[in-house]
CSV table of C-alpha atoms in Angstrom, one decimal:
chain,number,residue,atom,x,y,z
A,21,MET,CA,9.5,8.5,-39.6
A,22,VAL,CA,8.8,12.2,-38.2
A,23,ILE,CA,6.3,12.2,-35.0
A,24,VAL,CA,5.0,15.9,-34.5
A,25,PHE,CA,2.8,16.1,-31.0
A,26,ARG,CA,-0.6,18.4,-31.3
A,27,SER,CA,-2.5,18.6,-27.9
A,28,CYS,CA,-4.5,15.3,-27.6
A,29,LEU,CA,-3.3,14.1,-31.2
A,30,LEU,CA,-0.4,12.5,-32.0
A,31,LEU,CA,0.6,13.2,-35.7
A,32,PHE,CA,3.0,10.5,-37.6
A,33,LEU,CA,4.6,12.4,-41.4
A,34,VAL,CA,5.4,8.4,-43.5
A,35,CYS,CA,6.6,8.9,-46.1
A,36,GLY,CA,4.8,12.4,-47.1
A,37,HIS,CA,2.0,11.1,-45.1
A,38,VAL,CA,0.4,12.5,-42.7
A,39,VAL,CA,-1.5,9.9,-40.1
A,40,ALA,CA,-3.6,10.5,-37.3
A,41,ALA,CA,-4.1,8.8,-33.9
A,42,GLU,CA,-6.2,9.8,-30.8
A,43,SER,CA,-4.3,9.2,-27.7
A,44,HIS,CA,-5.6,8.5,-24.7
A,45,ASP,CA,-2.1,9.7,-22.4
A,46,SER,CA,-3.9,12.9,-21.8
A,47,ALA,CA,-6.4,11.5,-19.7
A,48,GLN,CA,-4.1,9.2,-17.4
A,49,PRO,CA,-1.9,10.9,-14.5
A,50,ARG,CA,2.2,12.0,-15.4
A,51,ARG,CA,3.4,9.0,-13.8
A,52,THR,CA,7.1,9.1,-11.4
A,53,GLN,CA,6.5,6.1,-9.4
A,54,VAL,CA,10.3,4.7,-8.4
A,55,LEU,CA,9.7,1.2,-9.8
A,56,LEU,CA,13.2,-1.2,-9.6
A,57,GLY,CA,12.6,-4.2,-12.3
A,58,GLY,CA,9.1,-2.7,-12.5
A,59,GLU,CA,6.5,-4.1,-14.8
A,60,THR,CA,3.2,-1.4,-14.6
A,61,PHE,CA,-0.2,-2.5,-16.1
A,62,LEU,CA,-3.9,-1.5,-16.6
A,63,LEU,CA,-6.3,-3.4,-13.9
A,64,ASP,CA,-9.8,-3.0,-14.3
A,65,GLY,CA,-9.1,0.6,-15.6
A,66,HIS,CA,-7.0,0.9,-13.1
A,67,HIS,CA,-3.1,1.7,-12.9
A,68,ALA,CA,-1.3,-1.6,-11.2
A,69,PHE,CA,2.1,-2.6,-10.9
A,70,ILE,CA,4.7,-5.0,-9.6
A,71,MET,CA,8.3,-5.5,-8.8
A,72,LYS,CA,9.9,-9.0,-9.5
A,73,PRO,CA,13.0,-10.4,-8.3
A,74,SER,CA,16.0,-11.6,-10.4
A,75,GLU,CA,15.4,-15.0,-11.6
A,76,SER,CA,18.8,-15.7,-10.0
A,77,ASN,CA,16.9,-14.6,-6.9
A,78,GLN,CA,13.1,-15.9,-7.1
A,79,VAL,CA,12.2,-18.2,-4.4
A,80,ASP,CA,10.4,-21.5,-5.3
A,81,ALA,CA,7.5,-22.7,-3.4
A,82,LYS,CA,5.4,-24.9,-2.9
A,83,ALA,CA,2.6,-22.3,-1.5
A,84,GLY,CA,4.1,-19.9,-4.1
A,85,LYS,CA,6.3,-17.3,-4.8
A,86,PRO,CA,6.2,-14.7,-1.9
A,87,TRP,CA,5.1,-11.3,-2.4
A,88,ILE,CA,4.0,-8.0,-0.3
A,89,PHE,CA,1.1,-5.8,-1.2
A,90,TYR,CA,2.8,-2.0,-0.8
A,91,ALA,CA,0.2,0.6,-0.3
A,92,PRO,CA,-0.3,3.3,-1.0
A,93,THR,CA,0.1,3.3,-4.6
A,94,LEU,CA,-0.1,6.4,-6.4
A,95,ASP,CA,0.6,8.6,-9.1
A,96,GLN,CA,3.7,9.3,-7.4
A,97,TYR,CA,4.3,6.6,-4.9
A,98,PRO,CA,6.4,4.3,-4.6
A,99,ASP,CA,9.3,6.8,-4.1
A,100,LYS,CA,13.1,7.0,-4.3
A,101,ALA,CA,12.7,7.0,-0.9
A,102,GLU,CA,12.2,3.4,-0.2
A,103,SER,CA,14.1,1.9,-3.5
A,104,TRP,CA,16.6,1.0,-0.9
A,105,MET,CA,13.8,-1.5,0.6
A,106,HIS,CA,12.1,-2.6,-2.2
A,107,GLN,CA,16.1,-3.7,-3.2
A,108,GLN,CA,16.0,-5.6,-0.1
A,109,PHE,CA,12.8,-7.3,-0.8
A,110,LEU,CA,13.8,-8.2,-4.6
A,111,ASP,CA,17.1,-9.6,-3.9
A,112,ALA,CA,15.7,-12.3,-1.5
A,113,GLY,CA,13.2,-13.4,-3.5
A,114,VAL,CA,10.1,-11.1,-2.7
A,115,ALA,CA,8.0,-9.3,-5.2
A,116,VAL,CA,6.4,-6.3,-4.3
A,117,ALA,CA,3.3,-5.7,-6.0
A,118,GLY,CA,0.2,-2.5,-5.7
A,119,ILE,CA,-3.0,-0.7,-7.3
A,120,ASP,CA,-3.8,2.6,-7.5
A,121,VAL,CA,-6.8,3.5,-6.1
A,122,GLY,CA,-6.6,7.4,-5.8
A,123,GLU,CA,-7.2,8.7,-2.8
A,124,ALA,CA,-9.1,5.9,-0.8
A,125,TYR,CA,-8.4,5.7,2.6
A,126,GLY,CA,-9.4,2.8,3.0
A,127,SER,CA,-12.7,2.6,1.5
A,128,PRO,CA,-14.8,0.2,0.6
A,129,GLN,CA,-14.9,1.0,-2.9
A,130,SER,CA,-11.2,0.4,-3.5
A,131,LEU,CA,-12.0,-2.9,-1.6
A,132,SER,CA,-12.7,-4.7,-5.1
A,133,HIS,CA,-9.9,-3.4,-7.0
A,134,PHE,CA,-7.6,-4.7,-4.1
A,135,ASP,CA,-9.4,-8.1,-4.5
A,136,LYS,CA,-8.4,-8.3,-8.6
A,137,LEU,CA,-4.5,-7.6,-7.9
A,138,TYR,CA,-4.6,-10.6,-5.3
A,139,GLU,CA,-6.7,-12.4,-7.6
A,140,ALA,CA,-4.2,-11.6,-10.3
A,141,MET,CA,-0.6,-12.5,-8.5
A,142,ILE,CA,-1.9,-16.1,-7.3
A,143,GLN,CA,-3.4,-16.1,-11.6
A,144,ARG,CA,1.0,-15.0,-12.1
A,145,GLY,CA,1.8,-18.1,-9.4
A,146,TYR,CA,2.0,-16.0,-6.0
A,147,SER,CA,1.5,-16.7,-2.6
A,148,ARG,CA,-2.5,-16.4,-1.7
A,149,LYS,CA,-0.7,-15.1,1.9
A,150,PRO,CA,1.1,-11.6,1.0
A,151,ALA,CA,2.8,-9.9,3.6
A,152,LEU,CA,1.1,-6.0,3.5
A,153,PHE,CA,3.6,-3.1,3.5
A,154,GLY,CA,1.9,0.4,4.5
A,155,ARG,CA,3.2,3.8,4.7
A,156,SER,CA,2.0,6.7,5.8
A,157,ARG,CA,-2.2,6.6,4.1
A,158,GLY,CA,-1.3,3.0,2.8
A,159,GLY,CA,-1.8,2.2,6.5
A,160,LEU,CA,-5.3,2.4,5.5
A,161,TRP,CA,-5.7,0.7,2.4
A,162,VAL,CA,-3.8,-2.2,3.8
A,163,LEU,CA,-5.8,-2.8,7.5
A,164,ARG,CA,-9.4,-2.5,5.5
A,165,PHE,CA,-7.3,-5.0,3.7
A,166,ALA,CA,-6.7,-6.9,6.6
A,167,ILE,CA,-9.6,-6.6,8.3
A,168,GLU,CA,-11.1,-7.8,5.1
A,169,HIS,CA,-9.2,-11.0,4.3
A,170,PRO,CA,-7.6,-12.3,7.6
A,171,GLU,CA,-7.0,-15.2,5.9
A,172,ARG,CA,-5.0,-14.3,3.0
A,173,VAL,CA,-2.4,-12.0,4.9
A,174,ALA,CA,0.9,-13.4,6.1
A,175,GLY,CA,1.8,-9.9,8.1
A,176,ILE,CA,2.0,-6.2,8.6
A,177,GLY,CA,4.5,-3.7,8.2
A,178,GLY,CA,4.8,0.2,8.4
A,179,ILE,CA,6.4,3.6,8.1
A,180,TYR,CA,4.5,5.5,10.0
A,181,PRO,CA,1.3,4.3,8.8
A,182,ALA,CA,-2.2,5.8,9.4
A,183,TYR,CA,-5.3,3.6,10.8
A,184,ASP,CA,-7.5,6.1,12.1
A,185,TYR,CA,-8.9,8.0,9.1
A,186,THR,CA,-10.5,10.9,12.0
A,187,THR,CA,-6.8,11.9,12.7
A,188,TYR,CA,-5.3,11.9,8.9
A,189,PRO,CA,-7.2,12.7,6.6
A,190,GLY,CA,-9.3,13.5,8.4
A,191,VAL,CA,-13.2,12.6,8.4
A,192,GLU,CA,-14.3,15.5,6.3
A,193,LYS,CA,-11.9,14.0,3.2
A,194,ALA,CA,-12.0,11.1,3.9
A,195,ALA,CA,-16.0,11.4,3.8
A,196,SER,CA,-16.0,11.7,-0.2
A,197,ALA,CA,-13.9,9.0,-0.8
A,198,TYR,CA,-16.4,7.1,1.3
A,199,LYS,CA,-19.2,8.0,-0.7
A,200,VAL,CA,-21.3,9.7,3.1
A,201,THR,CA,-21.5,12.6,4.7
A,202,ALA,CA,-18.7,13.9,7.1
A,203,ASP,CA,-21.4,13.4,10.1
A,204,GLU,CA,-21.9,9.5,8.9
A,205,LEU,CA,-19.0,9.0,8.5
A,206,LEU,CA,-18.3,9.9,12.5
A,207,ARG,CA,-21.2,8.3,13.4
A,208,ASP,CA,-20.5,4.8,11.1
A,209,GLN,CA,-17.0,4.8,13.2
A,210,PRO,CA,-17.9,0.8,14.2
A,211,LYS,CA,-18.4,-0.1,10.8
A,212,HIS,CA,-15.9,2.7,8.1
A,213,ASN,CA,-12.6,3.1,10.3
A,214,PRO,CA,-10.4,0.1,10.1
A,215,ILE,CA,-9.0,1.1,13.7
A,216,LYS,CA,-12.0,0.6,15.8
A,217,ARG,CA,-12.6,-2.9,13.6
A,218,ALA,CA,-8.6,-4.3,14.3
A,219,GLU,CA,-9.6,-6.4,16.7
A,220,VAL,CA,-10.2,-9.5,13.7
A,221,LEU,CA,-6.5,-9.4,13.1
A,222,ALA,CA,-5.1,-9.8,17.0
A,223,ARG,CA,-7.8,-13.2,17.4
A,224,THR,CA,-5.7,-14.3,14.2
A,225,GLU,CA,-2.9,-13.5,15.8
A,226,ILE,CA,-1.8,-11.8,12.2
A,227,PRO,CA,2.7,-10.4,13.1
A,228,VAL,CA,2.9,-6.3,13.0
A,229,PHE,CA,5.9,-4.5,12.9
A,230,ILE,CA,5.9,-0.7,12.9
A,231,ILE,CA,8.5,2.4,13.0
A,232,HIS,CA,7.1,5.7,14.0
A,233,GLY,CA,8.0,8.6,15.0
A,234,SER,CA,6.9,10.5,18.7
A,235,ASP,CA,6.6,13.6,17.8
A,236,ASP,CA,4.6,12.8,14.4
A,237,VAL,CA,1.3,15.7,14.2
A,238,VAL,CA,0.4,14.9,10.6
A,239,VAL,CA,-0.4,10.6,11.4
A,240,PRO,CA,-0.6,11.1,15.3
A,241,ILE,CA,1.7,7.7,17.1
A,242,ALA,CA,-1.3,7.8,19.9
A,243,GLU,CA,-4.3,6.9,18.1
A,244,ASN,CA,-2.8,5.2,15.3
A,245,ALA,CA,0.0,2.7,16.1
A,246,LEU,CA,0.1,3.0,19.6
A,247,ALA,CA,-4.3,2.3,19.2
A,248,LEU,CA,-3.6,-1.1,17.6
A,249,LYS,CA,-0.3,-2.0,19.9
A,250,ALA,CA,-3.7,-2.1,22.2
A,251,ILE,CA,-6.1,-3.7,21.3
A,252,TYR,CA,-3.4,-6.5,20.5
A,253,GLU,CA,-2.4,-6.1,24.1
A,254,ASN,CA,-6.1,-6.2,25.5
A,255,GLN,CA,-6.2,-9.1,22.8
A,256,ALA,CA,-3.1,-10.7,24.6
A,257,GLN,CA,-1.6,-11.5,21.7
A,258,ALA,CA,1.1,-8.8,22.5
A,259,ASP,CA,4.2,-11.1,21.2
A,260,HIS,CA,2.3,-10.6,18.2
A,261,PHE,CA,3.0,-7.0,17.5
A,262,THR,CA,6.3,-4.5,17.5
A,263,LEU,CA,6.7,-1.1,17.4
A,264,LEU,CA,9.8,1.2,16.8
A,265,GLN,CA,9.3,4.5,18.3
A,266,ILE,CA,10.8,6.3,17.7
A,267,PRO,CA,12.0,9.4,20.4
A,268,GLY,CA,11.6,13.3,18.3
A,269,GLN,CA,11.0,12.6,15.6
A,270,GLY,CA,7.9,13.3,13.5
A,271,HIS,CA,6.3,12.3,9.4
A,272,SER,CA,9.6,13.4,7.3
A,273,PHE,CA,12.2,11.6,5.4
A,274,TRP,CA,14.4,10.5,8.0
A,275,ASP,CA,16.3,8.0,6.8
A,276,GLY,CA,15.9,5.2,9.7
A,277,TYR,CA,12.4,5.1,8.5
A,278,PHE,CA,13.3,4.4,5.0
A,279,HIS,CA,16.3,1.9,5.8
A,280,CYS,CA,15.4,-0.2,9.3
A,281,GLN,CA,16.9,-3.4,8.3
A,282,PRO,CA,14.5,-5.0,11.0
A,283,LEU,CA,11.5,-3.6,9.5
A,284,VAL,CA,12.4,-5.2,6.2
A,285,ASP,CA,13.6,-8.4,7.8
A,286,PHE,CA,10.3,-9.0,9.5
A,287,LEU,CA,8.3,-8.7,6.0
A,288,ILE,CA,10.7,-10.4,4.1
A,289,ALA,CA,10.2,-13.4,6.8
A,290,ALA,CA,6.8,-13.0,7.0
A,291,ALA,CA,6.3,-12.8,3.1
A,292,LYS,CA,7.8,-16.0,3.0
A,293,SER,CA,6.1,-18.6,6.0
């Protein structure tokens, strides 16, 4: 059999006959995700994935198999920088799953897809209370999910996570994802901006663990991780919040972010709790 590619058509030369079949792959983004033992699938038209522990590492839990809801799931995330962490999760019997909603920045339009992933995981026998793990812009995704469904969250971890859309990606970029004008998004922060609604997380005592650099100019620590820390302190829940503030580090691929054993241990414990 000879397979010849021509634009969006696949031409199969079989026993001297040419058979044409339309390819839909060209309509999908080229994905460079690094998935360890990963399974990819379409869920309501969106790319989703699940990295599953090996059979020898699986955990038999009455409340469902432990898992971590990861964000941002995009065509290039998760990436190689996170492989060490994800291997730690899998070795501990904790699965990792995510769904690509595009550059949603925590918008309401993304929530139905998060709900579908959550329900799909429940149907596969996974826990109703996963840990949430948001890296950078993924913080906006997981914080919004946690605010809407605190009863579904065992804990929240983050690597330099964005929680305030006015800092990252900025109101102009976020507005298109929220399907409002920039002025409306700025005005309606109490309704839309995750950091402005995060008191519910402290009130329900959801534990948080973040590692963030003090010199981050992409996702400033003051308006994001430190702002969430202040909310927990104001609600007398400081004991449920841990922040590793790294002096001199910015928004980078510094190994310390991606080989942070305390963060890994926190997410594993939360997923299994």
